[in-house]
Coordinates of C-alpha atoms in Angstrom, one line a residue:
Chain A
M1466 CA 116.8 85.4 82.1
I1467 CA 114.9 88.7 82.1
W1468 CA 111.6 86.9 81.9
N1469 CA 112.7 84.6 84.8
A1470 CA 113.7 87.6 86.9
F1471 CA 110.4 89.2 86.1
A1472 CA 108.5 86.1 87.1
I1473 CA 110.4 85.8 90.4
A1474 CA 110.0 89.6 91.1
V1475 CA 106.2 89.4 90.5
R1476 CA 106.0 86.4 92.9
E1477 CA 108.0 88.3 95.5
I1478 CA 105.7 91.3 95.3
G1479 CA 102.7 89.2 95.6
R1480 CA 104.2 87.6 98.7
N1481 CA 105.0 90.9 100.4
L1482 CA 101.9 92.8 99.7
T1483 CA 102.2 95.1 102.8
R1484 CA 105.7 96.1 101.9
A1485 CA 104.7 96.6 98.2
F1486 CA 101.7 98.6 99.3
L1487 CA 103.7 100.9 101.5
T1488 CA 106.3 101.4 98.8
V1489 CA 103.7 102.2 96.2
L1490 CA 101.9 104.5 98.6
G1491 CA 104.9 106.7 99.2
I1492 CA 105.5 107.2 95.5
F1493 CA 101.7 107.5 94.8
I1494 CA 101.2 110.3 97.3
G1495 CA 104.3 112.2 96.3
V1496 CA 103.5 112.1 92.6
A1497 CA 99.8 113.0 93.1
A1498 CA 100.7 115.9 95.4
I1499 CA 103.2 117.5 93.2
I1500 CA 101.2 117.2 90.0
T1501 CA 98.0 118.4 91.6
M1502 CA 99.6 121.4 93.3
V1503 CA 101.5 122.6 90.2
T1504 CA 98.5 122.1 87.9
L1505 CA 96.1 123.9 90.2
G1506 CA 98.6 126.7 90.8
Q1507 CA 98.9 127.2 87.1
G1508 CA 95.1 127.1 86.7
A1509 CA 94.7 129.7 89.4
T1510 CA 97.2 132.0 87.7
L1511 CA 95.3 131.7 84.4
A1512 CA 92.0 132.3 86.2
V1513 CA 93.3 135.5 87.9
K1514 CA 94.6 136.8 84.6
A1515 CA 91.3 136.1 82.9
Q1516 CA 89.4 137.8 85.7
I1517 CA 91.6 140.9 85.6
S1518 CA 91.1 141.2 81.9
S1519 CA 87.4 140.8 82.4
L1520 CA 87.4 143.9 84.6
G1521 CA 88.4 145.9 81.5
N1522 CA 91.7 146.7 79.9
N1523 CA 93.3 150.0 80.7
L1524 CA 90.5 150.8 83.0
L1525 CA 91.0 153.7 85.4
T1526 CA 88.5 154.4 88.1
L1527 CA 88.4 157.9 89.6
R1528 CA 87.0 157.8 93.2
P1529 CA 86.5 160.4 95.9
G1530 CA 88.6 160.1 99.1
A1531 CA 92.3 159.9 99.6
G1532 CA 92.7 156.2 99.0
F1533 CA 91.5 152.7 99.9
G1534 CA 89.9 151.5 103.0
S1535 CA 88.6 153.8 105.8
R1536 CA 89.9 156.9 104.2
A1537 CA 88.2 156.1 100.9
S1538 CA 85.0 158.1 101.4
A1539 CA 85.9 160.5 104.2
A1540 CA 83.1 162.7 105.3
G1541 CA 83.0 166.1 103.7
T1542 CA 84.9 165.0 100.6
P1543 CA 83.2 166.5 97.6
H1544 CA 81.6 164.1 95.1
F1545 CA 82.2 164.3 91.4
T1546 CA 79.7 165.7 89.0
E1547 CA 78.7 164.6 85.5
K1548 CA 80.5 167.7 84.3
D1549 CA 83.8 166.2 85.6
A1550 CA 83.4 163.2 83.4
V1551 CA 82.7 165.3 80.4
I1552 CA 85.6 167.6 81.0
I1553 CA 88.1 164.7 81.5
E1554 CA 87.0 163.2 78.2
E1555 CA 87.3 166.5 76.4
Q1556 CA 90.5 167.8 77.9
I1557 CA 92.8 164.8 78.3
A1558 CA 94.4 163.2 75.3
G1559 CA 94.6 159.4 75.1
I1560 CA 91.3 158.7 76.7
A1561 CA 88.9 156.5 74.8
A1562 CA 85.8 157.1 77.0
A1563 CA 84.7 158.3 80.4
A1564 CA 81.5 157.3 82.1
P1565 CA 80.0 158.9 85.3
V1566 CA 78.9 156.2 87.7
R1567 CA 76.5 156.4 90.6
T1568 CA 76.0 153.4 92.7
A1569 CA 73.3 152.8 95.3
S1570 CA 72.4 149.8 97.4
L1571 CA 68.6 149.3 96.9
S1572 CA 66.1 146.7 97.6
T1573 CA 64.9 144.9 94.5
I1574 CA 61.6 142.9 94.3
Y1575 CA 60.1 140.7 91.7
L1576 CA 57.0 138.9 92.8
Q1577 CA 57.8 137.2 96.1
N1578 CA 61.5 137.4 95.6
A1579 CA 63.3 140.3 97.3
R1580 CA 67.0 141.1 97.8
L1581 CA 69.4 144.0 98.2
S1582 CA 71.3 144.8 95.0
T1583 CA 74.0 147.2 94.0
V1584 CA 72.4 149.4 91.4
T1585 CA 74.7 151.3 89.0
G1586 CA 73.5 154.4 87.2
T1587 CA 75.7 155.4 84.2
T1588 CA 75.9 156.1 80.5
P1589 CA 75.7 153.6 77.7
I1590 CA 79.5 153.8 77.1
Y1591 CA 80.0 152.2 80.5
F1592 CA 79.2 148.8 79.0
Q1593 CA 82.1 149.2 76.6
I1594 CA 84.5 150.5 79.2
N1595 CA 83.8 147.6 81.5
K1596 CA 83.7 145.0 78.8
W1597 CA 80.1 143.8 79.5
N1598 CA 78.5 141.7 76.8
L1599 CA 74.8 140.9 76.3
A1600 CA 73.4 137.5 76.7
E1601 CA 69.9 138.5 75.8
G1602 CA 67.9 141.7 75.1
R1603 CA 69.6 145.1 74.6
F1604 CA 71.7 147.7 76.3
F1605 CA 70.0 151.0 77.1
T1606 CA 70.8 153.9 74.7
D1607 CA 71.5 157.6 74.8
I1608 CA 67.8 158.1 74.1
D1609 CA 66.9 156.1 77.3
L1610 CA 69.5 158.2 79.1
R1611 CA 68.0 161.5 78.0
S1612 CA 64.5 160.5 78.7
G1613 CA 65.4 158.9 82.0
A1614 CA 63.6 155.8 81.0
A1615 CA 63.0 153.2 83.8
V1616 CA 64.9 150.4 82.1
C1617 CA 67.7 148.2 83.4
V1618 CA 70.2 145.6 82.4
I1619 CA 70.9 142.8 85.0
G1620 CA 73.7 140.5 85.8
P1621 CA 73.3 136.7 85.9
T1622 CA 73.4 136.6 89.7
V1623 CA 70.4 139.0 89.9
R1624 CA 68.6 137.0 87.3
K1625 CA 69.1 133.8 89.1
E1626 CA 68.0 135.2 92.5
L1627 CA 65.0 137.1 91.3
F1628 CA 63.8 135.1 88.3
G1629 CA 65.2 131.6 88.7
T1630 CA 64.8 130.0 85.3
E1631 CA 62.1 132.5 84.1
N1632 CA 62.9 134.8 81.2
P1633 CA 63.6 138.2 82.7
I1634 CA 63.4 140.3 79.5
G1635 CA 60.4 142.6 79.6
A1636 CA 59.6 141.9 83.2
K1637 CA 59.1 144.7 85.6
I1638 CA 61.0 144.7 88.9
R1639 CA 60.7 147.1 91.7
I1640 CA 63.9 148.9 92.5
G1641 CA 63.8 151.1 95.6
K1642 CA 60.7 153.2 95.2
A1643 CA 60.1 152.8 91.5
S1644 CA 59.3 150.1 89.0
C1645 CA 61.8 149.3 86.2
E1646 CA 61.7 147.2 83.1
V1647 CA 64.4 144.6 82.5
I1648 CA 65.7 145.1 78.9
G1649 CA 68.9 143.1 78.9
L1650 CA 70.8 140.3 80.5
L1651 CA 74.6 140.4 80.8
V1652 CA 77.0 137.6 80.1
G1653 CA 78.6 136.6 83.4
K1654 CA 82.2 137.5 84.3
G1655 CA 82.4 135.5 87.5
Q1656 CA 84.0 136.3 90.8
A1657 CA 86.7 138.9 91.1
G1658 CA 88.2 138.0 94.4
M1659 CA 85.6 138.2 97.1
F1660 CA 83.4 140.3 95.0
D1661 CA 80.7 138.9 92.6
Q1662 CA 80.8 141.1 89.5
D1663 CA 77.6 139.4 88.2
D1664 CA 75.5 140.7 91.1
T1665 CA 74.7 144.0 89.4
I1666 CA 71.9 146.1 88.0
I1667 CA 72.8 148.8 85.5
M1668 CA 70.4 151.5 84.4
P1669 CA 70.6 155.0 82.9
L1670 CA 72.2 157.5 85.3
S1671 CA 69.3 159.9 84.9
A1672 CA 66.7 157.2 85.8
L1673 CA 68.6 156.3 89.0
Q1674 CA 69.0 159.9 90.0
R1675 CA 65.4 161.0 89.4
R1676 CA 63.3 158.0 90.1
M1677 CA 65.2 155.8 92.5
I1678 CA 67.0 158.3 94.8
G1679 CA 65.4 161.7 94.2
K1680 CA 67.3 163.8 96.7
T1681 CA 69.0 167.2 96.4
S1682 CA 72.4 165.6 96.0
S1683 CA 71.0 163.5 93.2
H1684 CA 73.3 165.0 90.6
D1685 CA 76.4 163.9 92.4
I1686 CA 78.1 160.8 91.1
S1687 CA 80.3 158.4 93.0
Q1688 CA 82.9 157.3 90.5
I1689 CA 84.1 158.1 87.0
A1690 CA 85.1 155.0 84.9
I1691 CA 87.7 155.9 82.3
S1692 CA 89.2 153.7 79.6
A1693 CA 92.5 154.7 78.0
Q1694 CA 93.2 154.3 74.3
D1695 CA 95.4 151.3 73.4
G1696 CA 99.1 151.9 73.9
V1697 CA 98.7 154.9 76.1
D1698 CA 100.8 154.9 79.3
S1699 CA 98.4 154.9 82.2
N1700 CA 100.9 156.6 84.4
V1701 CA 100.8 159.7 82.2
L1702 CA 97.1 159.7 82.2
I1703 CA 97.0 159.4 86.0
T1704 CA 99.3 162.4 86.3
E1705 CA 97.2 164.5 83.9
I1706 CA 93.9 163.5 85.4
T1707 CA 95.2 164.2 88.9
S1708 CA 96.4 167.7 88.0
L1709 CA 93.1 168.5 86.2
M1710 CA 91.0 167.3 89.1
R1711 CA 93.1 169.2 91.7
Q1712 CA 92.4 172.3 89.6
R1713 CA 88.7 171.6 89.4
R1714 CA 88.5 171.0 93.1
N1715 CA 90.4 174.1 94.0
L1716 CA 93.1 172.2 96.0
Q1717 CA 96.0 174.3 97.2
R1718 CA 99.6 173.2 96.9
N1719 CA 99.8 172.1 100.6
Q1720 CA 96.5 170.1 100.3
D1721 CA 96.5 166.3 99.7
N1722 CA 94.4 164.8 96.9
N1723 CA 90.8 164.2 98.0
F1724 CA 90.3 161.7 95.3
N1725 CA 92.2 158.6 94.0
I1726 CA 92.6 156.8 90.8
F1727 CA 92.4 153.0 90.7
D1728 CA 94.4 151.4 87.8
T1729 CA 93.4 147.8 86.8
R1730 CA 96.7 147.3 85.1
Q1731 CA 98.6 147.9 88.3
I1732 CA 96.3 145.5 90.1
A1733 CA 96.7 143.0 87.3
E1734 CA 100.5 143.2 87.6
T1735 CA 100.4 142.9 91.4
L1736 CA 98.0 139.9 91.3
G1737 CA 99.9 138.2 88.5
A1738 CA 103.1 138.4 90.6
T1739 CA 101.3 137.2 93.7
T1740 CA 99.8 134.1 92.0
Q1741 CA 103.1 133.3 90.4
L1742 CA 104.6 133.4 93.9
M1743 CA 101.8 131.2 95.2
T1744 CA 102.5 128.7 92.4
M1745 CA 106.1 128.5 93.3
L1746 CA 105.2 128.1 97.0
L1747 CA 102.8 125.3 96.1
A1748 CA 105.5 123.6 94.0
A1749 CA 107.9 123.8 96.9
V1750 CA 105.3 122.3 99.2
A1751 CA 104.7 119.6 96.7
G1752 CA 108.4 119.0 96.3
V1753 CA 108.7 118.5 100.0
S1754 CA 105.8 116.0 99.9
L1755 CA 107.6 114.1 97.2
L1756 CA 110.8 114.2 99.3
V1757 CA 108.8 112.8 102.3
G1758 CA 107.4 110.2 100.0
G1759 CA 110.9 109.3 98.9
I1760 CA 112.1 109.1 102.5
G1761 CA 109.2 106.8 103.3
I1762 CA 110.2 104.5 100.5
M1763 CA 113.8 104.6 101.7
N1764 CA 112.7 103.7 105.2
I1765 CA 110.6 100.8 104.1
M1766 CA 113.5 99.5 101.9
L1767 CA 116.1 100.0 104.6
V1768 CA 113.9 98.4 107.3
S1769 CA 113.5 95.3 105.2
V1770 CA 117.2 95.1 104.4
T1771 CA 117.9 92.5 107.1
E1772 CA 115.2 90.3 105.8
R1773 CA 116.1 90.9 102.3
T1774 CA 119.8 90.3 102.9
R1775 CA 118.9 86.9 104.3
E1776 CA 116.6 86.3 101.3
I1777 CA 119.5 87.2 99.0
G1778 CA 121.7 84.7 101.0
I1779 CA 119.2 82.0 100.5
R1780 CA 118.8 82.6 96.8
L1781 CA 122.6 82.7 96.4
A1782 CA 123.0 79.5 98.4
I1783 CA 120.5 77.6 96.2
G1784 CA 122.3 78.6 93.1
A1785 CA 121.2 82.0 91.9
T1786 CA 123.9 84.2 90.5
A1787 CA 124.4 87.7 91.9
G1788 CA 123.3 89.1 88.5
E1789 CA 120.0 87.2 88.6
V1790 CA 119.3 88.3 92.2
L1791 CA 120.1 92.0 91.3
L1792 CA 117.9 91.8 88.2
Q1793 CA 115.0 90.4 90.3
F1794 CA 115.4 93.3 92.8
L1795 CA 115.7 95.9 90.0
V1796 CA 112.5 94.6 88.3
E1797 CA 110.8 94.6 91.6
A1798 CA 111.8 98.2 92.4
V1799 CA 111.0 99.4 88.9
T1800 CA 107.6 97.7 88.9
L1801 CA 106.6 99.1 92.3
S1802 CA 107.8 102.5 91.4
C1803 CA 106.0 102.6 88.1
V1804 CA 102.8 101.3 89.5
G1805 CA 103.0 104.0 92.3
G1806 CA 103.8 106.7 89.8
L1807 CA 101.1 105.7 87.4
L1808 CA 98.5 105.5 90.1
G1809 CA 99.7 108.9 91.4
M1810 CA 99.3 110.4 87.9
L1811 CA 95.7 109.0 87.7
L1812 CA 94.8 110.3 91.2
A1813 CA 96.3 113.7 90.3
F1814 CA 94.3 113.8 87.1
G1815 CA 91.1 113.1 89.0
L1816 CA 92.0 115.5 91.8
C1817 CA 92.9 118.3 89.4
A1818 CA 89.7 117.9 87.4
G1819 CA 87.5 117.8 90.5
L1820 CA 89.3 120.6 92.5
A1821 CA 89.6 122.8 89.4
R1822 CA 85.8 122.7 89.1
L1823 CA 85.4 123.3 92.8
I1824 CA 87.6 126.3 93.1
Q1825 CA 86.6 127.5 89.5
V1826 CA 90.0 127.6 87.8
P1827 CA 90.7 126.2 84.4
F1828 CA 92.2 122.7 84.3
N1829 CA 95.0 122.2 81.8
F1830 CA 96.8 118.8 81.7
N1831 CA 100.5 119.6 82.2
A1832 CA 102.5 116.8 80.6
Q1833 CA 105.8 118.2 81.7
I1834 CA 105.1 118.2 85.5
N1835 CA 103.6 114.7 85.1
L1836 CA 106.7 113.4 83.5
I1837 CA 109.0 115.1 86.0
A1838 CA 107.1 113.8 89.0
F1839 CA 106.9 110.3 87.6
L1840 CA 110.6 110.2 86.7
F1841 CA 111.7 111.6 90.1
A1842 CA 109.5 109.1 92.0
A1843 CA 110.6 106.2 89.9
A1844 CA 114.3 107.2 90.4
V1845 CA 113.8 107.4 94.2
G1846 CA 112.1 104.0 94.2
V1847 CA 114.6 102.3 92.0
L1848 CA 117.6 103.8 93.8
F1849 CA 116.5 102.8 97.3
G1850 CA 115.1 99.4 96.2
Y1851 CA 118.2 98.5 94.2
A1852 CA 121.1 99.9 96.2
P1853 CA 120.7 97.7 99.4
A1854 CA 120.3 94.7 97.2
R1855 CA 123.4 95.5 95.3
R1856 CA 125.4 95.6 98.5
A1857 CA 123.9 92.3 99.7
A1858 CA 124.5 90.5 96.5
R1859 CA 128.2 91.3 96.7
L1860 CA 128.6 89.5 100.0
N1861 CA 129.7 85.9 100.3
P1862 CA 126.5 83.8 100.4
I1863 CA 127.3 82.7 104.0
D1864 CA 127.7 86.3 105.1
A1865 CA 124.4 87.3 103.6
L1866 CA 122.7 84.3 105.3
R1867 CA 124.2 85.3 108.7
H1868 CA 123.2 88.9 108.4
E1869 CA 121.5 90.1 111.6
Chain B
M1081 CA 132.8 47.6 92.4
N1082 CA 134.4 51.0 92.0
P1083 CA 137.9 51.0 90.3
P1084 CA 140.4 52.6 92.6
A1085 CA 141.5 55.2 90.1
V1086 CA 138.1 57.0 90.1
T1087 CA 138.2 60.8 90.6
P1088 CA 137.2 61.6 94.2
L1089 CA 134.1 63.8 94.7
I1090 CA 135.9 66.1 97.0
E1091 CA 139.6 66.5 97.3
L1092 CA 141.3 69.0 99.7
H1093 CA 145.0 69.8 100.0
G1094 CA 146.4 72.1 102.6
L1095 CA 143.2 74.1 102.8
T1096 CA 143.3 77.2 105.1
K1097 CA 140.9 79.9 105.9
T1098 CA 141.9 83.1 107.7
Y1099 CA 139.4 85.7 109.0
G1100 CA 140.6 89.3 109.4
V1101 CA 144.1 90.7 108.8
G1102 CA 147.2 91.6 110.8
D1103 CA 147.1 91.2 114.5
A1104 CA 143.3 90.5 114.4
A1105 CA 143.7 87.7 112.0
F1106 CA 142.2 84.4 113.1
Q1107 CA 143.0 81.2 111.3
A1108 CA 139.9 79.0 111.4
L1109 CA 141.3 76.3 109.1
K1110 CA 145.0 75.6 109.4
G1111 CA 145.6 73.1 106.6
I1112 CA 143.1 70.5 105.8
D1113 CA 143.7 67.4 103.7
L1114 CA 140.6 65.4 103.0
T1115 CA 139.2 63.1 100.4
I1116 CA 135.6 62.2 100.1
H1117 CA 134.2 59.7 97.5
R1118 CA 130.8 59.6 95.9
G1119 CA 128.1 58.0 98.1
E1120 CA 129.7 58.6 101.4
F1121 CA 127.9 59.8 104.5
V1122 CA 130.4 61.8 106.5
A1123 CA 129.8 63.5 109.8
I1124 CA 132.1 66.4 110.5
M1125 CA 132.4 66.8 114.3
G1126 CA 134.2 69.1 116.7
P1127 CA 133.7 71.5 119.5
S1128 CA 132.5 75.1 119.0
G1129 CA 135.0 77.2 117.2
S1130 CA 136.9 74.2 115.9
G1131 CA 136.3 75.3 112.3
K1132 CA 133.9 72.6 111.3
S1133 CA 131.3 75.0 110.0
T1134 CA 133.9 77.0 108.2
L1135 CA 135.1 73.8 106.5
M1136 CA 131.5 73.0 105.5
N1137 CA 130.9 76.5 104.1
V1138 CA 134.1 76.4 102.0
L1139 CA 133.2 72.9 100.7
G1140 CA 129.7 74.1 99.8
C1141 CA 131.2 77.1 97.9
L1142 CA 129.3 79.5 100.3
D1143 CA 132.7 80.8 101.4
T1144 CA 136.1 81.1 99.8
P1145 CA 139.3 79.5 101.1
T1146 CA 142.4 81.6 101.8
A1147 CA 144.9 79.1 100.5
G1148 CA 145.1 75.4 99.5
S1149 CA 143.4 73.5 96.8
Y1150 CA 139.8 72.2 96.5
H1151 CA 138.7 70.0 93.7
Y1152 CA 135.1 69.1 93.3
Q1153 CA 134.8 66.2 90.8
G1154 CA 138.2 67.2 89.5
I1155 CA 137.2 70.9 89.0
A1156 CA 139.5 73.4 90.8
V1157 CA 137.0 75.3 92.8
E1158 CA 139.4 78.0 94.0
S1159 CA 139.9 79.1 90.4
L1160 CA 136.1 79.6 89.8
D1161 CA 134.7 83.1 89.9
T1162 CA 131.6 84.1 91.8
N1163 CA 129.2 83.2 89.0
E1164 CA 130.7 79.9 88.3
R1165 CA 130.5 79.0 92.0
S1166 CA 126.8 79.9 91.9
L1167 CA 126.4 77.6 89.0
L1168 CA 128.2 74.8 90.7
R1169 CA 125.8 75.2 93.7
R1170 CA 122.9 75.4 91.3
Y1171 CA 123.6 72.2 89.5
A1172 CA 125.6 70.0 92.0
L1173 CA 125.0 71.0 95.6
G1174 CA 122.2 71.1 98.0
F1175 CA 122.1 72.7 101.5
V1176 CA 120.2 72.2 104.7
F1177 CA 120.9 74.7 107.5
Q1178 CA 120.4 74.7 111.2
G1179 CA 118.1 77.8 110.9
F1180 CA 116.2 76.2 107.9
N1181 CA 116.5 79.4 105.9
L1182 CA 113.2 79.1 104.1
L1183 CA 111.7 82.2 102.4
A1184 CA 109.2 83.7 104.8
R1185 CA 105.5 84.1 103.8
T1186 CA 106.2 81.6 101.1
S1187 CA 104.4 78.3 100.7
S1188 CA 106.3 75.0 101.0
L1189 CA 105.7 74.4 97.3
D1190 CA 107.1 77.7 96.2
N1191 CA 110.2 77.3 98.5
V1192 CA 110.9 73.9 97.0
E1193 CA 110.3 75.1 93.4
L1194 CA 112.8 78.0 93.9
P1195 CA 116.0 76.2 92.9
L1196 CA 114.2 74.7 89.9
L1197 CA 113.2 78.3 88.9
Y1198 CA 116.8 79.3 88.7
R1199 CA 117.5 76.2 86.6
G1200 CA 114.9 77.3 84.1
V1201 CA 112.7 74.2 84.6
S1202 CA 109.2 74.6 83.1
R1203 CA 106.3 75.5 85.3
K1204 CA 104.7 72.1 85.0
E1205 CA 107.8 70.1 85.7
R1206 CA 108.7 72.4 88.6
H1207 CA 105.4 71.7 90.2
E1208 CA 105.6 67.9 89.7
K1209 CA 109.1 67.7 91.0
A1210 CA 108.4 69.9 94.0
V1211 CA 105.3 67.8 94.9
A1212 CA 107.4 64.6 94.6
A1213 CA 110.1 66.0 96.8
L1214 CA 107.7 67.2 99.5
T1215 CA 106.0 63.8 99.3
S1216 CA 109.3 62.0 99.7
V1217 CA 110.0 63.9 102.9
G1218 CA 106.5 63.1 104.2
L1219 CA 104.8 66.4 103.7
P1220 CA 102.3 65.8 100.9
T1221 CA 99.6 67.6 102.9
K1222 CA 101.6 70.8 103.6
L1223 CA 102.1 72.1 100.1
D1224 CA 100.5 75.4 100.7
S1225 CA 101.7 76.0 104.3
T1226 CA 104.1 78.9 104.9
P1227 CA 107.0 78.3 107.3
A1228 CA 105.2 80.1 110.1
E1229 CA 102.5 77.5 109.9
L1230 CA 104.9 74.6 110.2
S1231 CA 106.7 73.0 113.1
G1232 CA 110.5 73.1 113.3
G1233 CA 110.8 69.5 112.1
Q1234 CA 108.4 70.2 109.2
Q1235 CA 110.3 73.3 108.2
Q1236 CA 113.5 71.3 108.2
R1237 CA 111.9 68.6 106.0
V1238 CA 110.7 71.4 103.6
A1239 CA 114.4 72.6 103.5
I1240 CA 115.5 69.0 102.8
A1241 CA 113.0 68.8 100.0
R1242 CA 114.3 72.0 98.6
A1243 CA 117.9 70.7 98.8
I1244 CA 117.1 67.4 97.0
V1245 CA 114.6 68.6 94.4
T1246 CA 117.4 69.3 92.0
E1247 CA 118.9 65.9 92.6
P1248 CA 122.3 67.2 93.8
S1249 CA 125.4 65.0 93.9
T1250 CA 126.2 66.3 97.4
L1251 CA 124.0 67.4 100.2
F1252 CA 125.5 69.7 102.9
A1253 CA 123.8 69.7 106.2
D1254 CA 125.0 72.2 108.8
E1255 CA 123.6 71.2 112.2
P1256 CA 120.3 70.2 110.6
T1257 CA 119.0 69.0 113.9
G1258 CA 120.3 71.8 116.1
N1259 CA 116.9 73.4 116.5
L1260 CA 114.9 70.2 116.8
D1261 CA 113.8 67.9 119.7
S1262 CA 115.0 64.3 119.9
V1263 CA 112.0 62.7 118.2
T1264 CA 112.1 65.0 115.1
T1265 CA 115.9 64.7 115.1
G1266 CA 115.4 61.0 114.6
D1267 CA 113.0 61.6 111.7
V1268 CA 115.3 64.0 110.0
M1269 CA 118.4 61.8 110.4
E1270 CA 116.5 58.8 109.0
L1271 CA 115.5 60.9 106.1
L1272 CA 119.1 61.9 105.4
T1273 CA 120.2 58.3 105.7
R1274 CA 117.6 57.1 103.3
L1275 CA 118.6 59.8 100.7
N1276 CA 122.1 58.6 101.1
L1277 CA 121.3 54.9 100.8
D1278 CA 118.4 54.9 98.3
R1279 CA 119.5 57.8 96.0
G1280 CA 123.3 57.6 96.4
I1281 CA 123.5 61.3 97.4
T1282 CA 126.7 62.1 99.2
V1283 CA 125.9 63.6 102.6
L1284 CA 128.2 65.9 104.5
L1285 CA 126.8 66.5 108.0
V1286 CA 128.2 69.0 110.5
T1287 CA 127.2 68.2 114.1
H1288 CA 128.4 68.3 117.6
D1289 CA 125.9 65.7 118.7
D1290 CA 127.4 62.2 119.1
H1291 CA 124.1 60.5 118.6
V1292 CA 123.4 62.3 115.4
A1293 CA 126.9 61.4 114.2
T1294 CA 126.2 57.7 114.6
F1295 CA 123.9 57.9 111.5
A1296 CA 127.0 58.6 109.4
R1297 CA 129.4 55.8 108.4
R1298 CA 132.5 58.1 108.6
T1299 CA 133.3 60.6 111.2
V1300 CA 135.9 63.4 110.7
L1301 CA 136.8 65.1 114.0
I1302 CA 138.1 68.7 113.7
K1303 CA 139.9 70.5 116.5
D1304 CA 141.5 74.0 116.2
G1305 CA 141.3 74.0 112.5
L1306 CA 143.0 70.7 111.9
I1307 CA 141.7 67.2 111.4
E1308 CA 142.2 65.2 114.6
S1309 CA 140.8 61.9 113.5
D1310 CA 139.0 60.3 110.6
V1311 CA 137.2 57.1 111.4
V1312 CA 135.1 54.8 109.2
R1313 CA 132.6 52.9 111.3
A1314 CA 132.3 49.1 110.8
G1315 CA 135.7 49.0 109.2
T1316 CA 139.3 50.0 109.7
P1317 CA 140.0 53.5 111.0
L1318 CA 141.7 55.7 108.5
R1319 CA 144.6 57.8 109.6
T1320 CA 145.2 61.2 108.0

């Protein structure tokens, strides 16, 4: 009897391909949407976490100016000096390292390739603080720093733009007014928001000050990068650094800070919460699309109730039992729902893989959401396919036949 | 030839059918006594609302009587449950409707095979029987046509093929020519007559058309839910 019902159901699907197609489509889109959105949302959360940790753990950045944005580098705000970095490292407990950082935007030229790059002058400890790893060559050393050697380490973006596929190690590039030898290539960290971390040239602070800029203010530095020791509360460090810097900058009680401290852990927490919110939002949107898909299925099923009720009447009249008719409709609904659900899962897999690559987030197959979406869609399809049939099959055959 | 003591095919006693309840109740059949023997060709006639279609539906187990007894080949139909009535329809009864009631977007062949599918007949035998049935109604070239591609007369002949493919003992035809013109009406009625004469299928025909009724050998006239007359042509009129 089951086999018979299956055979009849398959015939019936083949006969009503448009209806079958629309039913499958509703489930298909709903399932694909929810799986894709949730999977990509989770991928994005992972990507953000990875990027934050690539900035460096427990990294504090001391910057002049009262805060972010237009106030950040207000005119007249005194810069930091190399001495500040040394004092902070010496006087505040719980600090692993502090590196003075001077950045300048300079033109870089190699053969016929020219571009504007952000050049960072700093000390060798900076690589450790910012978690940079070498792909090729070497970092510069304290010896290079003392001698002011014209050497630099470049990020993958600079390498690609200036050298293409050529090996950059040992090549001389022109930075600003001077020539500089490339001694190392960094391992890329990727985008951090709008900002490409890999578009960077890092050289000894002394070389940048003396050779590339060469002005009276050349001993000023623009930032101090500080890494805390593991397990140290960054809030305590911030308080201590703040009071030390107020003292060193002779700020009176009634004066605001003319510097600020940027804490990556805070940013990480904020961004983590934001992406989690985004994932929930995406899941909600996807849930709505599944619901809309479900309503679509319901409409198709309900629109065809008149025709199907007559069909049930005909089947009953020629000798089908109510049970056989119901089994047929159940098999039909289950078949269509499952086909739609499986196709939706396939599409979602393709979409996730493609989109994850496009927006550069990791793609992890999430079995749980696949199962949930599939079961929900199948339940909707079966419910709305079966319920009207159940009502019709309970009628007297003659009432089903006369249904208008 | 038949011994007089043979069990009648259909035997009704005091059959009533009431629609609705209370003040809105309408009694469509008010107590029908009727006996029909195997091989008869009976026309049930009457004006609109007389209850003739209701009687037909109850006889065909498409509807249930309110009271009274109905025996089909000695089986008390009123005591059967829904499934058993389905099985009675499946193995003993065939239907032809005014509105044809073929499955839409379904070929003639598949429509005719449908009752065999529920009987569990093998694929090969289904095909052979359906082709034979469609050939016997004169449609051997329309096997793959869907109802939309057929004329009214052709659709009704497909419906007749579907009704006879299971070789039922009784064929119920409710206004089978109601939607047809006079020429195709003649074709369909000749077909029903031939099935009755050649195959011995008992035919119960509901009609309000006097010409159509002349094909039957017995005419039962219903009025206001009661049998008004019961006449056997070319013989002595029977009084109920």
